[in-house]
mmCIF file of C-alpha atoms in Angstrom:
data_model
loop_
_atom_site.group_PDB
_atom_site.id
_atom_site.type_symbol
_atom_site.label_atom_id
_atom_site.label_comp_id
_atom_site.label_asym_id
_atom_site.label_seq_id
_atom_site.Cartn_x
_atom_site.Cartn_y
_atom_site.Cartn_z
ATOM 1 C CA MET A 259 0.000 0.000 0.000
ATOM 2 C CA ILE A 260 1.253 3.495 -0.842
ATOM 3 C CA ASP A 261 2.152 5.767 2.071
ATOM 4 C CA THR A 262 -0.357 8.614 1.763
ATOM 5 C CA GLN A 263 2.060 11.004 3.479
ATOM 6 C CA ILE A 264 4.339 10.981 0.436
ATOM 7 C CA ASP A 265 3.471 13.793 -1.956
ATOM 8 C CA PHE A 266 3.417 12.070 -5.346
ATOM 9 C CA ALA A 267 2.139 15.287 -6.935
ATOM 10 C CA GLU A 268 5.678 16.711 -6.579
ATOM 11 C CA PRO A 269 7.912 14.062 -8.152
ATOM 12 C CA GLY A 270 11.532 14.185 -7.130
ATOM 13 C CA ILE A 271 14.529 11.930 -7.095
ATOM 14 C CA ASP A 272 13.854 11.086 -3.437
ATOM 15 C CA ILE A 273 10.613 9.246 -4.212
ATOM 16 C CA CYS A 274 10.928 8.323 -7.890
ATOM 17 C CA THR A 275 11.524 4.587 -8.140
ATOM 18 C CA CYS A 276 13.067 4.889 -11.597
ATOM 19 C CA ALA A 277 15.455 7.713 -10.658
ATOM 20 C CA SER A 278 16.498 5.959 -7.455
ATOM 21 C CA LEU A 279 17.139 2.649 -9.221
ATOM 22 C CA ARG A 280 19.063 4.314 -12.046
ATOM 23 C CA LYS A 281 21.244 6.280 -9.616
ATOM 24 C CA ALA A 282 22.019 3.173 -7.576
ATOM 25 C CA THR A 283 22.685 1.187 -10.747
ATOM 26 C CA ARG A 284 25.094 3.793 -12.118
ATOM 27 C CA LEU A 285 27.070 3.962 -8.867
ATOM 28 C CA VAL A 286 27.203 0.198 -8.365
ATOM 29 C CA THR A 287 28.135 -0.344 -12.022
ATOM 30 C CA GLN A 288 31.040 2.103 -11.637
ATOM 31 C CA GLN A 289 32.376 -0.013 -8.768
ATOM 32 C CA TYR A 290 32.129 -3.265 -10.711
ATOM 33 C CA ASP A 291 33.570 -1.658 -13.865
ATOM 34 C CA ALA A 292 36.596 -0.463 -11.873
ATOM 35 C CA ALA A 293 37.093 -3.914 -10.368
ATOM 36 C CA LEU A 294 36.835 -5.650 -13.766
ATOM 37 C CA ARG A 295 38.957 -3.134 -15.701
ATOM 38 C CA PRO A 296 42.216 -5.148 -15.326
ATOM 39 C CA ALA A 297 40.543 -8.033 -17.180
ATOM 40 C CA GLY A 298 39.410 -5.685 -19.975
ATOM 41 C CA LEU A 299 35.737 -6.130 -19.101
ATOM 42 C CA ARG A 300 32.828 -3.961 -18.117
ATOM 43 C CA ALA A 301 30.164 -5.171 -15.679
ATOM 44 C CA THR A 302 27.601 -5.661 -18.446
ATOM 45 C CA GLN A 303 30.058 -7.786 -20.421
ATOM 46 C CA PHE A 304 30.947 -9.894 -17.388
ATOM 47 C CA THR A 305 27.243 -10.553 -16.801
ATOM 48 C CA ILE A 306 26.789 -11.728 -20.390
ATOM 49 C CA LEU A 307 29.819 -14.011 -20.114
ATOM 50 C CA SER A 308 28.521 -15.382 -16.790
ATOM 51 C CA VAL A 309 25.125 -16.259 -18.250
ATOM 52 C CA LEU A 310 26.798 -17.971 -21.198
ATOM 53 C CA MET A 311 29.147 -19.880 -18.857
ATOM 54 C CA ALA A 312 26.092 -21.288 -17.098
ATOM 55 C CA LYS A 313 24.096 -22.026 -20.268
ATOM 56 C CA ASP A 314 26.878 -22.972 -22.717
ATOM 57 C CA ARG A 315 24.935 -21.840 -25.789
ATOM 58 C CA MET A 316 21.657 -20.016 -26.116
ATOM 59 C CA ARG A 317 19.435 -18.140 -28.509
ATOM 60 C CA GLN A 318 20.071 -14.419 -28.610
ATOM 61 C CA SER A 319 16.403 -13.782 -27.841
ATOM 62 C CA GLU A 320 16.624 -15.989 -24.732
ATOM 63 C CA LEU A 321 19.795 -14.198 -23.596
ATOM 64 C CA ALA A 322 18.053 -10.838 -24.026
ATOM 65 C CA LYS A 323 15.116 -12.058 -21.926
ATOM 66 C CA VAL A 324 17.382 -13.387 -19.140
ATOM 67 C CA LEU A 325 19.219 -10.052 -19.041
ATOM 68 C CA GLY A 326 16.053 -7.938 -19.345
ATOM 69 C CA MET A 327 17.509 -6.184 -22.407
ATOM 70 C CA GLU A 328 16.028 -5.046 -25.683
ATOM 71 C CA GLY A 329 17.334 -7.076 -28.612
ATOM 72 C CA THR A 330 19.085 -4.095 -30.201
ATOM 73 C CA THR A 331 20.771 -3.201 -26.895
ATOM 74 C CA LEU A 332 22.029 -6.762 -26.531
ATOM 75 C CA THR A 333 23.343 -6.723 -30.110
ATOM 76 C CA ARG A 334 25.364 -3.568 -29.291
ATOM 77 C CA ASN A 335 26.661 -5.183 -26.086
ATOM 78 C CA LEU A 336 27.697 -8.347 -27.927
ATOM 79 C CA GLN A 337 29.773 -6.539 -30.563
ATOM 80 C CA PRO A 338 32.864 -5.839 -28.382
ATOM 81 C CA LEU A 339 32.794 -9.439 -27.094
ATOM 82 C CA LEU A 340 32.598 -10.725 -30.648
ATOM 83 C CA LYS A 341 35.449 -8.453 -31.824
ATOM 84 C CA LYS A 342 37.663 -9.690 -28.980
ATOM 85 C CA GLY A 343 36.874 -13.274 -29.914
ATOM 86 C CA TRP A 344 35.215 -14.075 -26.569
ATOM 87 C CA ILE A 345 31.896 -15.174 -28.053
ATOM 88 C CA ARG A 346 30.738 -16.692 -31.292
ATOM 89 C CA ILE A 347 27.438 -16.266 -33.028
ATOM 90 C CA ASP A 348 26.098 -19.110 -35.146
ATOM 91 C CA ARG A 349 22.885 -19.518 -37.080
ATOM 92 C CA ASP A 350 20.409 -22.205 -36.098
ATOM 93 C CA ASP A 351 18.729 -24.419 -38.689
ATOM 94 C CA ASP A 352 16.183 -21.623 -38.738
ATOM 95 C CA GLN A 353 18.422 -18.920 -40.224
ATOM 96 C CA ARG A 354 16.581 -16.196 -38.308
ATOM 97 C CA VAL A 355 17.786 -17.616 -34.972
ATOM 98 C CA ARG A 356 21.195 -16.555 -33.678
ATOM 99 C CA LEU A 357 22.946 -18.858 -31.187
ATOM 100 C CA ILE A 358 25.471 -17.269 -28.830
ATOM 101 C CA SER A 359 28.248 -19.236 -27.141
ATOM 102 C CA LEU A 360 31.561 -18.593 -25.408
ATOM 103 C CA THR A 361 34.844 -19.307 -27.109
ATOM 104 C CA PRO A 362 37.790 -20.750 -25.170
ATOM 105 C CA GLY A 363 39.089 -17.162 -24.945
ATOM 106 C CA GLY A 364 35.762 -16.028 -23.488
ATOM 107 C CA LYS A 365 35.883 -18.777 -20.873
ATOM 108 C CA HIS A 366 39.452 -17.796 -20.027
ATOM 109 C CA VAL A 367 38.675 -14.081 -19.578
ATOM 110 C CA HIS A 368 35.607 -14.939 -17.511
ATOM 111 C CA ASN A 369 37.658 -17.156 -15.212
ATOM 112 C CA GLU A 370 40.335 -14.434 -14.970
ATOM 113 C CA ALA A 371 37.728 -11.787 -14.108
ATOM 114 C CA LYS A 372 35.712 -13.884 -11.647
ATOM 115 C CA PRO A 373 37.937 -13.113 -8.610
ATOM 116 C CA MET A 374 37.776 -9.400 -9.516
ATOM 117 C CA TRP A 375 33.990 -9.592 -9.641
ATOM 118 C CA LEU A 376 33.941 -11.504 -6.349
ATOM 119 C CA GLN A 377 36.010 -8.787 -4.693
ATOM 120 C CA ALA A 378 33.548 -6.077 -5.821
ATOM 121 C CA GLN A 379 30.590 -8.247 -4.812
ATOM 122 C CA THR A 380 32.067 -8.990 -1.376
ATOM 123 C CA ARG A 381 32.840 -5.321 -0.778
ATOM 124 C CA LEU A 382 29.244 -4.322 -1.531
ATOM 125 C CA VAL A 383 27.715 -7.156 0.527
ATOM 126 C CA ASN A 384 29.959 -6.273 3.463
ATOM 127 C CA GLU A 385 29.038 -2.596 3.203
ATOM 128 C CA LEU A 386 25.309 -3.369 3.149
ATOM 129 C CA GLY A 387 25.415 -6.255 5.580
ATOM 130 C CA GLN A 388 24.202 -9.744 4.722
ATOM 131 C CA GLY A 389 20.581 -9.090 5.731
ATOM 132 C CA GLN A 390 20.180 -5.832 3.822
ATOM 133 C CA TRP A 391 21.929 -7.326 0.791
ATOM 134 C CA ALA A 392 19.556 -10.336 0.767
ATOM 135 C CA SER A 393 16.570 -7.992 1.117
ATOM 136 C CA LEU A 394 17.876 -5.832 -1.717
ATOM 137 C CA VAL A 395 18.281 -8.798 -4.060
ATOM 138 C CA ALA A 396 14.774 -10.017 -3.223
ATOM 139 C CA ALA A 397 13.303 -6.525 -3.688
ATOM 140 C CA LEU A 398 15.047 -6.077 -7.043
ATOM 141 C CA LYS A 399 13.782 -9.445 -8.251
ATOM 142 C CA SER A 400 10.196 -8.658 -7.297
ATOM 143 C CA THR A 401 10.542 -5.149 -8.781
ATOM 144 C CA ALA A 402 11.700 -6.634 -12.102
ATOM 145 C CA GLU A 403 8.824 -9.102 -12.046
ATOM 146 C CA ALA A 404 6.322 -6.329 -11.311
ATOM 147 C CA ALA A 405 7.745 -4.203 -14.134
ATOM 148 C CA GLU A 406 7.411 -7.125 -16.574
ATOM 149 C CA GLN A 407 3.717 -7.390 -15.704
ATOM 150 C CA THR A 408 2.968 -3.764 -16.560
#
């Protein structure tokens, strides 16, 4: 239920869900990007590699859905990984379907970057505390699910 004491008629960054999420995302992303920089990765790229490590090979449309990305945004995010030889894109029997998979180089860079990611993750969890971190992850998951329904 919405707190009726909040004045939604005067939107501001303090109460705007979108602005608050985007600010937090930018700041957290900067921390992960800095941690992953020695491996030559950005946080978004590491996430893509991590999903592909878990799935081996998947349709581009499925990868976009898992990441909550528009197809064109994912295509732009895949280009640097493709140029560096960390992923490959094959066509399915249905030529319209693109299958994304990691190359041995992609697996190597992911494994190299994983301790860097873990350091950034641990730092954030420690700063928030285990309980607040778990609540945050749960709240973000339910927020994403609610946004998909609208």
